[in-house]
Coordinates of N, CA and C and ligand atoms in Angstrom, one line a residue:
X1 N 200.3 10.9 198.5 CA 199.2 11.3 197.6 C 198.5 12.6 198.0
X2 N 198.8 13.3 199.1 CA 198.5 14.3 199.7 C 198.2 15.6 198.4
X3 N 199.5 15.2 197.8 CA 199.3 16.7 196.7 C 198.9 16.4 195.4
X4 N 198.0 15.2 195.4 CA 197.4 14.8 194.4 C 195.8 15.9 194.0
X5 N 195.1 15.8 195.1 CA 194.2 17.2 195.1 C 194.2 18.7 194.7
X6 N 195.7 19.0 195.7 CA 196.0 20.5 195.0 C 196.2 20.4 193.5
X7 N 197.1 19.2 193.3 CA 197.3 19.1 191.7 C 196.4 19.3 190.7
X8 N 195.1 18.5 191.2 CA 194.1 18.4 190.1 C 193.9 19.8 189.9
X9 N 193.1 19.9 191.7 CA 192.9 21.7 191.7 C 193.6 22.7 191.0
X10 N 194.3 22.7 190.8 CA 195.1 23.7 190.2 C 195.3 23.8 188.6
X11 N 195.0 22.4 187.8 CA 194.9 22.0 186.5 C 193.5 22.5 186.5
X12 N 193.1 22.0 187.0 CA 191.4 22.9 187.0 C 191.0 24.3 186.7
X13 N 191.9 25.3 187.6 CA 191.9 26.4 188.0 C 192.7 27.1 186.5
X14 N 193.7 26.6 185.9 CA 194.6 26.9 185.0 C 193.5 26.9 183.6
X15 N 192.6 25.4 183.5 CA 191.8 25.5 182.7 C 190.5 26.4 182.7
X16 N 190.2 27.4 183.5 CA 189.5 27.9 183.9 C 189.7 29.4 183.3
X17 N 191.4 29.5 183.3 CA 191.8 30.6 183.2 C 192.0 30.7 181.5
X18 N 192.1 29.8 181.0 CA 192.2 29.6 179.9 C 190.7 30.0 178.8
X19 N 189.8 29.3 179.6 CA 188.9 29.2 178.7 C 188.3 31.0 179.1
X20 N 188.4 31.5 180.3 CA 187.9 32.9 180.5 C 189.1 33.8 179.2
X21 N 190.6 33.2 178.7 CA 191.0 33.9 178.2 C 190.5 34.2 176.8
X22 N 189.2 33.2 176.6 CA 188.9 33.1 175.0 C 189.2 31.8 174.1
X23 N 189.8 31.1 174.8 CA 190.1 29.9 174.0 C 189.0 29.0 173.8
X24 N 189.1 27.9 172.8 CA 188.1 27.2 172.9 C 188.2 25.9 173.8
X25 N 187.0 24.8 173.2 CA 187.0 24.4 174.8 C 188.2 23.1 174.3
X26 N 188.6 22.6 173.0 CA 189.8 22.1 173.0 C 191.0 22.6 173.3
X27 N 191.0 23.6 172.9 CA 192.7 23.9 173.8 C 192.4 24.1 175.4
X28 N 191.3 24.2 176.1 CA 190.9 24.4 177.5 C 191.1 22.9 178.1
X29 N 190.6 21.9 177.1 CA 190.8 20.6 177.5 C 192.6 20.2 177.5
X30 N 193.2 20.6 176.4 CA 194.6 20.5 176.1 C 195.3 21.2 177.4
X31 N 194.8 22.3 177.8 CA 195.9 22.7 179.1 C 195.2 22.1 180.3
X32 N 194.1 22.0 180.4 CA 194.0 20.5 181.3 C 194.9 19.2 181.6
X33 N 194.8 19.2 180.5 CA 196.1 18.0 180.2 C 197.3 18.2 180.6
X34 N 197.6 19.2 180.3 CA 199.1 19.6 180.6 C 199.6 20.0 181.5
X35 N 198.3 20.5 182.5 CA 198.5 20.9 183.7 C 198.6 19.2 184.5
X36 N 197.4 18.4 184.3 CA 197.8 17.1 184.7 C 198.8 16.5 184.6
X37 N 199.4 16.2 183.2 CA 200.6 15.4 183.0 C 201.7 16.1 183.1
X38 N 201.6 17.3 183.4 CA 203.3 18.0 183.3 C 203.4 18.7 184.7
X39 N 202.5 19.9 185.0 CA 202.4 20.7 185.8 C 201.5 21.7 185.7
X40 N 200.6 22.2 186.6 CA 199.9 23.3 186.6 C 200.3 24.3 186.1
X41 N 201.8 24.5 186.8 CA 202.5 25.8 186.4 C 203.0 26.0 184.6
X42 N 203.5 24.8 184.5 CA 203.6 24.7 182.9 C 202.4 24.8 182.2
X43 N 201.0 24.5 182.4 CA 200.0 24.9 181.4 C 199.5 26.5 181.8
X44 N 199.5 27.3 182.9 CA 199.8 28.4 183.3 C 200.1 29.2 182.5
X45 N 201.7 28.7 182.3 CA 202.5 29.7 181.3 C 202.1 29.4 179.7
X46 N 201.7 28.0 179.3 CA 201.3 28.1 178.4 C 199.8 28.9 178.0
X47 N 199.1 28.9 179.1 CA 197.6 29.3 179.1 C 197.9 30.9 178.3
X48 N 199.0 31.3 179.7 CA 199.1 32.9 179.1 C 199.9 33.4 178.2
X49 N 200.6 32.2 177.5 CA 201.3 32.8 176.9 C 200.9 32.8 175.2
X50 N 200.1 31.6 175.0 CA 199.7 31.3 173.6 C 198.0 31.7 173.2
X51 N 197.9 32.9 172.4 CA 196.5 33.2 172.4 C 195.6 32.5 171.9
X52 N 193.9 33.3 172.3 CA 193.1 32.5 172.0 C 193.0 32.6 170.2
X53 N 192.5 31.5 169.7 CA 192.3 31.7 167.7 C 191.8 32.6 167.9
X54 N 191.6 33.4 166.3 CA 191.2 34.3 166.3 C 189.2 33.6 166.0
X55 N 189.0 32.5 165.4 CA 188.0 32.3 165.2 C 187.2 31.7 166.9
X56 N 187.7 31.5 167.4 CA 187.1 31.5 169.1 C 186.8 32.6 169.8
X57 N 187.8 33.9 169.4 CA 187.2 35.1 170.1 C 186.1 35.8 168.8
X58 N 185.8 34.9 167.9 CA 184.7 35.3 167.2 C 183.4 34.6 167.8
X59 N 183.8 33.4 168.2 CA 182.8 32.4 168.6 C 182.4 33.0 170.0
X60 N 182.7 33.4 170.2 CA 182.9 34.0 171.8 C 182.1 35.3 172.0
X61 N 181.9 35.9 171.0 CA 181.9 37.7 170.9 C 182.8 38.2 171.4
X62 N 183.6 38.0 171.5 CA 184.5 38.8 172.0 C 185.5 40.0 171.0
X63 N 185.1 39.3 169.6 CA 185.6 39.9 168.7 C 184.7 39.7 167.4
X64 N 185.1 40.7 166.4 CA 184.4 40.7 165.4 C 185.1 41.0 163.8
X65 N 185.2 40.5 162.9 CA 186.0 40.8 161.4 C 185.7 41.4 161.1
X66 N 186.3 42.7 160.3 CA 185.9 43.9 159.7 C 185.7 43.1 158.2
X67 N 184.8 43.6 157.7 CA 184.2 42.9 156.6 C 185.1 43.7 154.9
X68 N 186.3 44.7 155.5 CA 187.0 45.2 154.8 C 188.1 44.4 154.4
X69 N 188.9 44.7 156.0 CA 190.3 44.1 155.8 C 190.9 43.2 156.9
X70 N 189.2 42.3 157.0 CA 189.3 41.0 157.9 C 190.0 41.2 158.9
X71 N 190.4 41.8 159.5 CA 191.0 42.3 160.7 C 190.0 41.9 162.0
X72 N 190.6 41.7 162.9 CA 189.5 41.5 164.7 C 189.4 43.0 165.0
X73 N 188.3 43.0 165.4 CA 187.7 44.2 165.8 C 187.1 44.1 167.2
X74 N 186.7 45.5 168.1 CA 186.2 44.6 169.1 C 184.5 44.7 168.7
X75 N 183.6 44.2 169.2 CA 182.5 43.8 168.6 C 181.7 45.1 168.8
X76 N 181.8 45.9 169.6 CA 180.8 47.1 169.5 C 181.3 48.1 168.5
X77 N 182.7 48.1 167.9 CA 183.0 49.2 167.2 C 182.5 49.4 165.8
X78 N 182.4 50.8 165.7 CA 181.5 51.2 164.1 C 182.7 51.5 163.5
X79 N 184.0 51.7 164.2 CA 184.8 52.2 163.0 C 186.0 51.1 162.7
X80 N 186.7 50.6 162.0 CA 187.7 49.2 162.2 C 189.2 50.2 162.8
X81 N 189.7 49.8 163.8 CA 190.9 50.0 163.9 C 191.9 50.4 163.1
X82 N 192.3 49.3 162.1 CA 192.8 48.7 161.0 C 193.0 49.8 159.7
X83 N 192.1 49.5 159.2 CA 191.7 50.3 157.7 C 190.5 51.4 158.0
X84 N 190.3 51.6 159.4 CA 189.4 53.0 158.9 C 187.8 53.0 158.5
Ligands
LIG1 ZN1 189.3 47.0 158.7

């Protein structure tokens, strides 16, 4: 039961990295899980490999919809990437 600790720790740590990636806190909960029931390393890869919604990195500020051509923007920008 020794590496029952690192385990948690490390599903922890993966959900940690997740939620700093932008996701919300259900898919942060979901790689929790997956780190518990499967592997740390498998919700890892899932962590980084599947992005956050785009409506979570609105929820977040981390992004913002151009009110043109709904596109993500980053939230300080006056001009849209996108369409200009
Ligand atoms: Zn635009």
């Amino acid at each position: 039961m020794a590496y029952l600790l690192p385990w948690v720790a490390l599903s922890v740590l993966v959900a940690l990295f997740a939620y700093g990636r932008g996701h919300n806190m259900l898919a942060v909960f979901g790689f929790l899980l997956l780190g518990l029931l499967f592997s740390p390393l498998v919700a890892l890869i899932a962590a980084a490999l599947i992005p956050p919604s785009d409506q979570s990195l609105i929820d977040k500020g981390r992004a913002k919809q151009c009110p043109h051509c709904l596109e993500l923007v980053r939230p300080a920008a006056n001009v849209c990437s996108h369409c200009g």
